[in-house]
């Protein structure tokens, strides 16, 4: 997707990755151990096959009636079914987009426009600007849109701080932020740096109860599920959201996305940002990217069929990773993703190795095998400053400065973990000896 991008800090490693089609690093280069699956994932072989078949056999315009066009249309319809099934929705609830950034923008702009359409002309001077509630640890594709709307005086925004005890946007804090002019609540399902899973279902239950008492303006509910899909079970109707953002390259699909909308334009408003040929029922016009949609659909099908295995395997390897880190670094290791009573993604370990010369960027720049990140590339222009996400979660600045985000994938093995931890051990030793 356009902005939901994250980076590998070492320039030589980034160049290495850029020059190859992403495959599992254990297969592509035995010298590298890839642990940045929250940034992006390789394509599953079945996904590559689906894309290839679409390129070869379904090259026609999906709006055309001849065979190549009909094949393209059939592939798109099947993919829509697969993506809907992955999130517990119906095929008609799925709108394909270029990625998560577009989907998130579509939701926030829809909420603002729907607010004004819901207000009578006589009310506009009294009700104030549309009000949006989000958290202070959202991805930039939500955060920066909200800030832009606020700067342009198109909306008021409340950034609810996450709890420093749980790392979560707590239900009571979100509910307390609601105003008469609140039109949208957007809270991510799982954080991309800490792996913390937010209490979305409970938030939605409380807001729906409030909605039943509101005369006109219903509060819309959105979650960016980019980091959760393919790692934990995601059921949009069960969560109770109106919108759910889907990002392919986080679950072994290509860089394309989709937006789940509960009954688009019938039960839930959706206002297009683009205007053109009428594709995607006019909600997102533009000739469909059939090969990427086919890849997304195949990846969604694999998630539906294999999620239990994916989740248990990643959790087992991540727990082993944490055990090895504790065994090697002992009291010097601090897990930034451990909060009492809080659920986290099965694959995500945010960890700091304590020491004055062991900043995360410095460690990764000197590692010879480990490929990981210190956080999102969307924040890479902040230089070597600690992650604002970790600081918002209550991690002390000197600890946050040393943070590494190690995210394992479906194919990560215990041997990979052993090699990565040994690489870190040698790098720590090197940095401390040279200081």
CSV table of C-alpha atoms in Angstrom, one decimal:
chain,number,residue,atom,x,y,z
A,1,UNK,CA,0.0,0.0,0.0
A,2,UNK,CA,1.1,3.5,-0.6
A,3,UNK,CA,2.1,4.7,2.9
A,4,UNK,CA,1.8,1.7,5.1
A,5,UNK,CA,5.5,1.0,4.6
A,6,UNK,CA,8.3,0.2,7.0
A,7,UNK,CA,12.0,-0.2,6.6
A,8,UNK,CA,15.1,-2.2,7.3
A,9,UNK,CA,17.5,0.3,8.9
A,10,UNK,CA,20.8,-1.0,7.5
A,11,UNK,CA,21.4,0.7,4.1
A,12,UNK,CA,23.3,-2.3,2.8
A,13,UNK,CA,20.5,-4.7,3.8
A,14,UNK,CA,17.8,-2.4,2.4
A,15,UNK,CA,19.7,-2.4,-1.0
A,16,UNK,CA,20.0,-6.1,-0.8
A,17,UNK,CA,16.3,-6.5,-0.3
A,18,UNK,CA,15.4,-4.1,-3.0
A,19,UNK,CA,17.4,-6.0,-5.6
A,20,UNK,CA,15.5,-9.3,-5.1
A,21,UNK,CA,11.9,-10.5,-5.2
A,22,UNK,CA,11.0,-11.1,-1.6
A,23,UNK,CA,11.3,-14.8,-0.8
A,24,UNK,CA,11.8,-16.4,2.5
A,25,UNK,CA,15.3,-15.4,3.5
A,26,UNK,CA,16.1,-18.9,4.6
A,27,UNK,CA,15.7,-19.9,1.0
A,28,UNK,CA,17.1,-16.8,-0.8
A,29,UNK,CA,20.2,-16.1,1.3
A,30,UNK,CA,21.4,-18.3,4.1
A,31,UNK,CA,23.4,-15.4,5.5
A,32,UNK,CA,20.3,-13.4,6.4
A,33,UNK,CA,17.6,-14.0,9.0
A,34,UNK,CA,14.5,-11.9,8.2
A,35,UNK,CA,12.5,-10.8,11.2
A,36,UNK,CA,10.6,-7.9,9.9
A,37,UNK,CA,7.3,-9.5,8.9
A,38,UNK,CA,5.3,-6.7,10.4
A,39,UNK,CA,6.8,-4.4,7.8
A,40,UNK,CA,6.1,-6.7,4.8
A,41,UNK,CA,5.8,-10.3,4.0
A,42,UNK,CA,7.0,-12.4,1.0
A,43,UNK,CA,4.4,-13.8,-1.4
A,44,UNK,CA,3.2,-17.3,-0.8
A,45,UNK,CA,3.9,-19.6,-3.9
A,46,UNK,CA,0.2,-20.1,-4.4
A,47,UNK,CA,-0.3,-16.3,-4.4
A,48,UNK,CA,2.5,-15.9,-7.1
A,49,UNK,CA,0.7,-18.6,-9.1
A,50,UNK,CA,-2.6,-16.9,-8.9
A,51,UNK,CA,-1.1,-13.6,-10.0
A,52,UNK,CA,0.7,-15.3,-12.9
A,53,UNK,CA,-2.4,-17.0,-14.1
A,54,UNK,CA,-4.2,-13.7,-14.0
A,55,UNK,CA,-1.5,-12.0,-16.0
A,56,UNK,CA,-1.5,-14.8,-18.6
A,57,UNK,CA,-5.2,-15.7,-18.9
A,58,UNK,CA,-7.2,-12.8,-17.5
A,59,UNK,CA,-5.5,-9.8,-19.1
A,60,UNK,CA,-8.8,-8.4,-20.5
A,61,UNK,CA,-10.7,-5.5,-19.1
A,62,UNK,CA,-13.1,-6.9,-16.4
A,63,UNK,CA,-15.9,-4.7,-17.9
A,64,UNK,CA,-15.6,-6.3,-21.3
A,65,UNK,CA,-17.7,-9.3,-22.4
A,66,UNK,CA,-15.1,-11.3,-24.3
A,67,UNK,CA,-13.4,-14.3,-22.8
A,68,UNK,CA,-10.3,-12.6,-21.3
A,69,UNK,CA,-12.5,-9.9,-19.7
A,70,UNK,CA,-15.0,-12.5,-18.4
A,71,UNK,CA,-12.1,-14.4,-16.9
A,72,UNK,CA,-10.9,-11.2,-15.2
A,73,UNK,CA,-14.3,-10.5,-13.8
A,74,UNK,CA,-14.7,-14.0,-12.5
A,75,UNK,CA,-11.3,-13.8,-10.8
A,76,UNK,CA,-12.3,-10.5,-9.1
A,77,UNK,CA,-15.6,-11.9,-8.0
A,78,UNK,CA,-13.9,-15.0,-6.5
A,79,UNK,CA,-11.3,-12.8,-4.7
A,80,UNK,CA,-14.1,-10.7,-3.3
A,81,UNK,CA,-15.7,-13.8,-1.9
A,82,UNK,CA,-12.4,-15.0,-0.4
A,83,UNK,CA,-11.6,-11.6,1.2
A,84,UNK,CA,-15.1,-11.3,2.6
A,85,UNK,CA,-14.9,-14.8,4.1
A,86,UNK,CA,-11.6,-14.0,5.8
A,87,UNK,CA,-13.2,-11.2,7.8
A,88,UNK,CA,-16.6,-12.7,8.3
A,89,UNK,CA,-18.4,-10.4,5.9
A,90,UNK,CA,-20.3,-10.7,2.6
A,91,UNK,CA,-18.9,-10.2,-0.9
A,92,UNK,CA,-20.8,-7.0,-1.3
A,93,UNK,CA,-19.1,-5.5,1.8
A,94,UNK,CA,-15.7,-5.6,0.1
A,95,UNK,CA,-14.3,-2.6,-1.8
A,96,UNK,CA,-10.8,-3.1,-3.4
A,97,UNK,CA,-8.4,-0.3,-3.0
A,98,UNK,CA,-4.7,0.4,-3.8
A,99,UNK,CA,-3.8,-0.3,-0.1
A,100,UNK,CA,-4.5,0.5,3.5
A,101,UNK,CA,-3.6,4.2,3.2
A,102,UNK,CA,-6.4,4.7,0.6
A,103,UNK,CA,-8.8,2.7,2.6
A,104,UNK,CA,-8.2,4.7,5.8
A,105,UNK,CA,-8.4,8.0,4.0
A,106,UNK,CA,-11.7,6.9,2.4
A,107,UNK,CA,-13.2,6.2,5.9
A,108,UNK,CA,-12.1,9.4,7.5
A,109,UNK,CA,-13.3,11.6,4.6
A,110,UNK,CA,-16.5,9.7,4.4
A,111,UNK,CA,-17.2,10.4,8.1
A,112,UNK,CA,-16.7,14.1,7.6
A,113,UNK,CA,-18.9,14.3,4.6
A,114,UNK,CA,-21.6,12.1,6.1
A,115,UNK,CA,-21.7,14.4,9.2
A,116,UNK,CA,-22.6,17.4,7.1
A,117,UNK,CA,-25.1,15.5,5.0
A,118,UNK,CA,-26.8,14.4,8.3
A,119,UNK,CA,-27.1,17.9,9.6
A,120,UNK,CA,-29.8,20.2,8.5
A,121,UNK,CA,-28.9,23.6,7.1
A,122,UNK,CA,-30.3,25.3,10.2
A,123,UNK,CA,-28.1,23.2,12.5
A,124,UNK,CA,-24.7,23.9,10.9
A,125,UNK,CA,-23.9,27.0,12.8
A,126,UNK,CA,-24.7,25.4,16.2
A,127,UNK,CA,-23.4,21.9,16.1
A,128,UNK,CA,-19.7,22.7,15.5
A,129,UNK,CA,-17.2,20.7,13.4
A,130,UNK,CA,-17.5,17.0,13.0
A,131,UNK,CA,-15.6,15.2,15.8
A,132,UNK,CA,-13.3,12.2,15.3
A,133,UNK,CA,-11.9,10.0,18.1
A,134,UNK,CA,-8.7,8.0,17.5
A,135,UNK,CA,-5.8,6.8,19.6
A,136,UNK,CA,-2.3,8.3,19.9
A,137,UNK,CA,-0.6,5.2,18.6
A,138,UNK,CA,-2.4,4.9,15.2
A,139,UNK,CA,-0.6,4.3,11.9
A,140,UNK,CA,0.3,7.5,10.0
A,141,UNK,CA,-2.4,6.7,7.4
A,142,UNK,CA,-5.0,7.5,10.1
A,143,UNK,CA,-3.0,9.9,12.3
A,144,UNK,CA,-1.9,12.2,9.5
A,145,UNK,CA,-5.3,12.3,7.9
A,146,UNK,CA,-6.9,13.2,11.2
A,147,UNK,CA,-4.3,15.9,11.8
A,148,UNK,CA,-4.8,17.3,8.3
A,149,UNK,CA,-8.6,17.6,8.8
A,150,UNK,CA,-7.9,19.3,12.1
A,151,UNK,CA,-5.4,21.8,10.6
A,152,UNK,CA,-7.8,22.6,7.8
A,153,UNK,CA,-10.6,23.2,10.3
A,154,UNK,CA,-12.6,20.4,8.7
A,155,UNK,CA,-12.9,18.4,11.9
A,156,UNK,CA,-12.0,18.3,15.5
A,157,UNK,CA,-10.0,15.3,16.6
A,158,UNK,CA,-9.4,13.7,20.0
A,159,UNK,CA,-6.3,11.5,20.2
A,160,UNK,CA,-7.1,9.3,23.2
A,161,UNK,CA,-3.8,8.3,25.0
A,162,UNK,CA,-3.2,4.6,25.5
A,163,UNK,CA,-2.8,3.4,29.0
A,164,UNK,CA,0.8,3.2,30.2
A,165,UNK,CA,-0.2,0.1,32.2
A,166,UNK,CA,-1.8,-1.9,29.4
A,167,UNK,CA,-0.6,-0.3,26.2
A,168,UNK,CA,-4.3,-0.2,25.1
A,169,UNK,CA,-6.8,2.4,24.2
A,170,UNK,CA,-9.1,1.7,27.1
A,171,UNK,CA,-12.8,1.5,26.7
A,172,UNK,CA,-13.7,4.1,29.3
A,173,UNK,CA,-11.3,6.6,27.9
A,174,UNK,CA,-12.7,6.3,24.4
A,175,UNK,CA,-16.3,6.5,25.7
A,176,UNK,CA,-15.5,9.6,27.8
A,177,UNK,CA,-14.2,11.4,24.7
A,178,UNK,CA,-17.6,11.2,22.9
A,179,UNK,CA,-19.3,14.5,22.2
A,180,UNK,CA,-22.7,15.3,20.6
A,181,UNK,CA,-20.9,16.0,17.3
A,182,UNK,CA,-18.7,12.8,17.3
A,183,UNK,CA,-19.1,11.2,13.9
A,184,UNK,CA,-16.3,8.5,13.8
A,185,UNK,CA,-14.2,6.4,16.2
A,186,UNK,CA,-11.1,4.8,14.5
A,187,UNK,CA,-9.0,2.5,16.7
A,188,UNK,CA,-6.5,0.1,15.2
A,189,UNK,CA,-7.1,-3.6,16.0
A,190,UNK,CA,-3.4,-4.3,16.8
A,191,UNK,CA,-0.4,-2.0,17.1
A,192,UNK,CA,2.3,-2.5,14.5
A,193,UNK,CA,5.2,-1.9,17.0
A,194,UNK,CA,4.1,-3.4,20.3
A,195,UNK,CA,1.7,-6.0,18.9
A,196,UNK,CA,-0.9,-4.9,21.6
A,197,UNK,CA,-4.4,-6.0,20.6
A,198,UNK,CA,-7.0,-3.3,21.3
A,199,UNK,CA,-10.4,-4.0,23.0
A,200,UNK,CA,-12.3,-3.3,19.8
A,201,UNK,CA,-15.3,-5.4,20.5
A,202,UNK,CA,-15.9,-3.8,23.9
A,203,UNK,CA,-15.5,-0.3,22.5
A,204,UNK,CA,-18.0,-1.1,19.7
A,205,UNK,CA,-20.5,-2.5,22.2
A,206,UNK,CA,-20.4,0.6,24.3
A,207,UNK,CA,-20.7,3.0,21.3
A,208,UNK,CA,-23.6,1.1,19.9
A,209,UNK,CA,-25.4,1.5,23.2
A,210,UNK,CA,-24.8,5.2,22.9
A,211,UNK,CA,-25.9,5.3,19.3
A,212,UNK,CA,-29.3,3.9,20.3
A,213,UNK,CA,-29.8,7.0,22.5
A,214,UNK,CA,-28.7,9.5,19.8
A,215,UNK,CA,-31.5,11.1,17.8
A,216,UNK,CA,-29.7,11.7,14.5
A,217,UNK,CA,-26.0,11.4,14.2
A,218,UNK,CA,-24.8,7.9,14.5
A,219,UNK,CA,-21.1,7.4,15.5
A,220,UNK,CA,-19.4,5.3,12.8
A,221,UNK,CA,-16.8,2.7,13.9
A,222,UNK,CA,-13.6,1.8,12.1
A,223,UNK,CA,-10.6,-0.3,12.7
A,224,UNK,CA,-7.3,-0.6,10.8
A,225,UNK,CA,-6.8,-4.4,10.9
A,226,UNK,CA,-3.5,-4.3,8.9
A,227,UNK,CA,-1.4,-6.0,11.5
A,228,UNK,CA,-4.0,-8.4,12.8
A,229,UNK,CA,-5.0,-10.2,9.6
A,230,UNK,CA,-3.3,-13.5,9.1
A,231,UNK,CA,-2.1,-13.6,12.7
A,232,UNK,CA,-5.3,-13.7,14.8
A,233,UNK,CA,-9.0,-14.3,14.0
A,234,UNK,CA,-10.7,-11.2,12.6
A,235,UNK,CA,-14.5,-11.2,12.3
A,236,UNK,CA,-15.8,-7.7,11.4
A,237,UNK,CA,-19.5,-8.4,12.4
A,238,UNK,CA,-18.4,-9.9,15.7
A,239,UNK,CA,-16.2,-6.9,16.4
A,240,UNK,CA,-19.1,-4.7,15.6
A,241,UNK,CA,-17.3,-2.3,13.3
A,242,UNK,CA,-18.7,-0.5,10.3
A,243,UNK,CA,-15.4,-0.3,8.5
A,244,UNK,CA,-12.3,-2.6,8.5
A,245,UNK,CA,-9.1,-1.9,6.6
A,246,UNK,CA,-7.4,-4.8,4.9
A,247,UNK,CA,-3.7,-4.7,3.8
A,248,UNK,CA,-2.4,-7.5,1.6
A,249,UNK,CA,1.3,-7.2,2.1
A,250,UNK,CA,0.9,-8.0,5.8
A,251,UNK,CA,-0.4,-11.5,5.1
A,252,UNK,CA,1.7,-12.8,2.2
A,253,UNK,CA,-0.3,-11.0,-0.5
A,254,UNK,CA,0.9,-8.3,-2.9
A,255,UNK,CA,0.7,-4.6,-2.1
A,256,UNK,CA,-2.9,-4.0,-2.5
A,257,UNK,CA,-5.7,-3.5,-0.1
A,258,UNK,CA,-9.5,-3.6,0.5
A,259,UNK,CA,-12.0,-2.0,2.8
A,260,UNK,CA,-14.8,-3.9,4.5
A,261,UNK,CA,-17.9,-1.7,4.7
A,262,UNK,CA,-21.0,-3.1,6.5
A,263,UNK,CA,-23.6,-2.7,3.8
A,264,UNK,CA,-22.0,0.1,1.8
A,265,UNK,CA,-24.4,3.0,1.1
A,266,UNK,CA,-27.3,1.0,2.5
A,267,UNK,CA,-26.4,0.4,6.1
A,268,UNK,CA,-23.1,2.3,6.2
A,269,UNK,CA,-22.2,5.5,4.3
A,270,UNK,CA,-19.4,5.5,1.9
A,271,UNK,CA,-18.4,8.6,-0.1
A,272,UNK,CA,-16.0,8.1,-3.0
A,273,UNK,CA,-12.8,10.2,-3.2
A,274,UNK,CA,-12.3,9.3,-6.8
A,275,UNK,CA,-14.6,9.7,-9.8
A,276,UNK,CA,-14.4,7.8,-13.0
A,277,UNK,CA,-15.7,4.8,-14.9
A,278,UNK,CA,-18.0,3.4,-12.2
A,279,UNK,CA,-15.9,0.3,-11.1
A,280,UNK,CA,-16.4,-1.0,-7.6
A,281,UNK,CA,-20.0,0.2,-7.7
A,282,UNK,CA,-18.7,3.8,-8.1
A,283,UNK,CA,-17.1,3.7,-4.6
A,284,UNK,CA,-13.6,3.3,-6.0
A,285,UNK,CA,-13.6,3.7,-9.8
A,286,UNK,CA,-10.7,2.8,-12.0
A,287,UNK,CA,-10.0,-0.3,-14.1
A,288,UNK,CA,-9.5,-3.1,-11.6
A,289,UNK,CA,-5.9,-4.4,-11.0
A,290,UNK,CA,-6.9,-8.0,-11.7
A,291,UNK,CA,-3.6,-9.8,-11.0
A,292,UNK,CA,-3.1,-8.1,-7.6
A,293,UNK,CA,-6.7,-8.7,-6.7
A,294,UNK,CA,-6.3,-12.3,-7.6
A,295,UNK,CA,-3.3,-12.5,-5.4
A,296,UNK,CA,-5.1,-10.9,-2.5
A,297,UNK,CA,-8.0,-13.3,-2.9
A,298,UNK,CA,-5.7,-16.3,-2.8
A,299,UNK,CA,-3.8,-15.1,0.2
A,300,UNK,CA,-7.1,-14.5,2.0
A,301,UNK,CA,-8.2,-18.0,1.1
A,302,UNK,CA,-5.0,-19.4,2.7
A,303,UNK,CA,-5.6,-17.4,5.9
A,304,UNK,CA,-9.1,-18.8,6.1
A,305,UNK,CA,-7.9,-22.4,5.7
A,306,UNK,CA,-4.7,-22.3,7.8
A,307,UNK,CA,-5.0,-19.5,10.4
A,308,UNK,CA,-4.9,-21.8,13.4
A,309,UNK,CA,-1.6,-23.3,12.2
A,310,UNK,CA,-0.1,-19.9,11.3
A,311,UNK,CA,-1.0,-18.5,14.7
A,312,UNK,CA,0.2,-21.4,16.8
A,313,UNK,CA,3.5,-21.7,14.8
A,314,UNK,CA,4.3,-18.0,15.1
A,315,UNK,CA,3.4,-17.9,18.8
A,316,UNK,CA,5.7,-20.9,19.5
A,317,UNK,CA,8.6,-19.3,17.7
A,318,UNK,CA,8.1,-15.9,19.3
A,319,UNK,CA,8.0,-17.4,22.7
A,320,UNK,CA,11.2,-19.3,22.0
A,321,UNK,CA,12.8,-16.1,20.8
A,322,UNK,CA,11.9,-14.4,24.0
A,323,UNK,CA,13.3,-17.3,26.0
A,324,UNK,CA,16.6,-17.2,24.1
A,325,UNK,CA,16.9,-13.4,24.6
A,326,UNK,CA,16.4,-13.8,28.3
A,327,UNK,CA,18.9,-16.7,28.5
A,328,UNK,CA,21.6,-14.7,26.7
A,329,UNK,CA,21.1,-11.2,27.9
A,330,UNK,CA,19.5,-12.0,31.3
A,331,UNK,CA,18.6,-8.8,33.3
A,332,UNK,CA,19.7,-6.5,30.5
A,333,UNK,CA,16.7,-7.5,28.3
A,334,UNK,CA,13.5,-5.5,28.6
A,335,UNK,CA,10.3,-6.5,26.7
A,336,UNK,CA,8.4,-3.4,25.6
A,337,UNK,CA,5.4,-5.5,24.4
A,338,UNK,CA,4.7,-7.2,27.7
A,339,UNK,CA,1.7,-5.7,29.6
A,340,UNK,CA,-0.1,-7.4,32.4
A,341,UNK,CA,-3.5,-8.7,31.2
A,342,UNK,CA,-3.0,-7.4,27.6
A,343,UNK,CA,-3.2,-9.7,24.6
A,344,UNK,CA,-0.5,-9.3,21.9
A,345,UNK,CA,0.0,-10.6,18.4
A,346,UNK,CA,1.5,-14.0,18.3
A,347,UNK,CA,4.5,-13.0,16.2
A,348,UNK,CA,5.6,-9.6,17.6
A,349,UNK,CA,8.5,-9.1,20.1
A,350,UNK,CA,9.5,-5.5,20.9
A,351,UNK,CA,12.6,-5.7,23.0
A,352,UNK,CA,15.4,-3.5,24.3
A,353,UNK,CA,18.9,-4.7,25.2
A,354,UNK,CA,19.9,-2.2,27.9
A,355,UNK,CA,23.2,-0.4,27.6
A,356,UNK,CA,24.5,3.1,26.7
A,357,UNK,CA,25.9,2.1,23.3
A,358,UNK,CA,23.1,-0.3,22.3
A,359,UNK,CA,20.6,1.9,20.5
A,360,UNK,CA,18.4,-0.1,18.2
A,361,UNK,CA,19.6,1.6,15.0
A,362,UNK,CA,23.2,1.0,16.0
A,363,UNK,CA,22.6,-2.7,16.8
A,364,UNK,CA,20.9,-3.3,13.5
A,365,UNK,CA,23.5,-1.4,11.5
A,366,UNK,CA,26.2,-3.7,12.9
A,367,UNK,CA,24.4,-7.0,12.7
A,368,UNK,CA,25.7,-9.3,10.0
A,369,UNK,CA,22.7,-11.6,9.6
A,370,UNK,CA,19.6,-10.2,11.3
A,371,UNK,CA,17.2,-8.1,9.3
A,372,UNK,CA,14.7,-6.3,11.5
A,373,UNK,CA,13.5,-2.8,12.3
A,374,UNK,CA,13.3,-0.3,15.1
A,375,UNK,CA,9.7,0.7,14.1
A,376,UNK,CA,7.8,2.0,11.1
A,377,UNK,CA,9.5,3.6,8.1
A,378,UNK,CA,6.7,6.2,8.2
A,379,UNK,CA,8.7,7.6,11.1
A,380,UNK,CA,12.2,7.2,9.6
A,381,UNK,CA,12.5,10.9,9.0
A,382,UNK,CA,12.6,11.3,12.8
A,383,UNK,CA,16.3,10.2,12.7
A,384,UNK,CA,17.4,8.2,15.6
A,385,UNK,CA,14.9,9.5,18.1
A,386,UNK,CA,13.0,6.9,20.2
A,387,UNK,CA,9.6,5.7,18.8
A,388,UNK,CA,6.8,7.9,19.9
A,389,UNK,CA,4.6,4.8,20.0
A,390,UNK,CA,6.8,3.3,22.8
A,391,UNK,CA,7.0,6.6,24.6
A,392,UNK,CA,3.2,6.9,24.5
A,393,UNK,CA,3.0,3.4,26.0
A,394,UNK,CA,5.1,4.5,29.0
A,395,UNK,CA,8.4,3.0,27.9
A,396,UNK,CA,11.3,5.2,29.4
A,397,UNK,CA,13.2,7.2,26.7
A,398,UNK,CA,16.5,5.5,27.4
A,399,UNK,CA,14.8,2.1,27.0
A,400,UNK,CA,12.8,3.1,23.9
A,401,UNK,CA,16.0,4.3,22.2
A,402,UNK,CA,17.3,0.7,22.3
A,403,UNK,CA,14.2,-0.9,21.0
A,404,UNK,CA,14.2,-3.6,18.3
A,405,UNK,CA,11.0,-4.8,16.7
A,406,UNK,CA,11.5,-8.5,15.9
A,407,UNK,CA,8.5,-9.9,14.1
A,408,UNK,CA,8.6,-13.6,13.0
A,409,UNK,CA,6.7,-15.1,10.1
A,410,UNK,CA,5.1,-18.4,9.1
A,411,UNK,CA,8.5,-19.9,8.0
A,412,UNK,CA,10.6,-18.6,10.8
A,413,UNK,CA,12.3,-21.5,12.6
A,414,UNK,CA,14.0,-22.1,15.9
A,415,UNK,CA,17.3,-22.3,14.1
A,416,UNK,CA,16.6,-18.9,12.7
A,417,UNK,CA,16.0,-17.6,16.2
A,418,UNK,CA,19.2,-19.2,17.4
A,419,UNK,CA,21.2,-17.5,14.6
A,420,UNK,CA,19.5,-14.1,15.1
A,421,UNK,CA,20.1,-14.1,18.9
A,422,UNK,CA,23.8,-15.2,18.4
A,423,UNK,CA,24.2,-12.3,15.9
A,424,UNK,CA,22.8,-9.9,18.4
A,425,UNK,CA,25.1,-11.3,21.1
A,426,UNK,CA,28.2,-10.9,19.0
A,427,UNK,CA,27.1,-7.4,17.9
A,428,UNK,CA,26.5,-6.3,21.5
A,429,UNK,CA,29.9,-7.6,22.5
A,430,UNK,CA,31.5,-5.8,19.5
A,431,UNK,CA,29.9,-2.4,20.3
A,432,UNK,CA,30.7,-2.6,24.0
A,433,UNK,CA,34.3,-3.5,23.3
A,434,UNK,CA,34.8,-0.7,20.8
A,435,UNK,CA,33.3,1.9,23.0
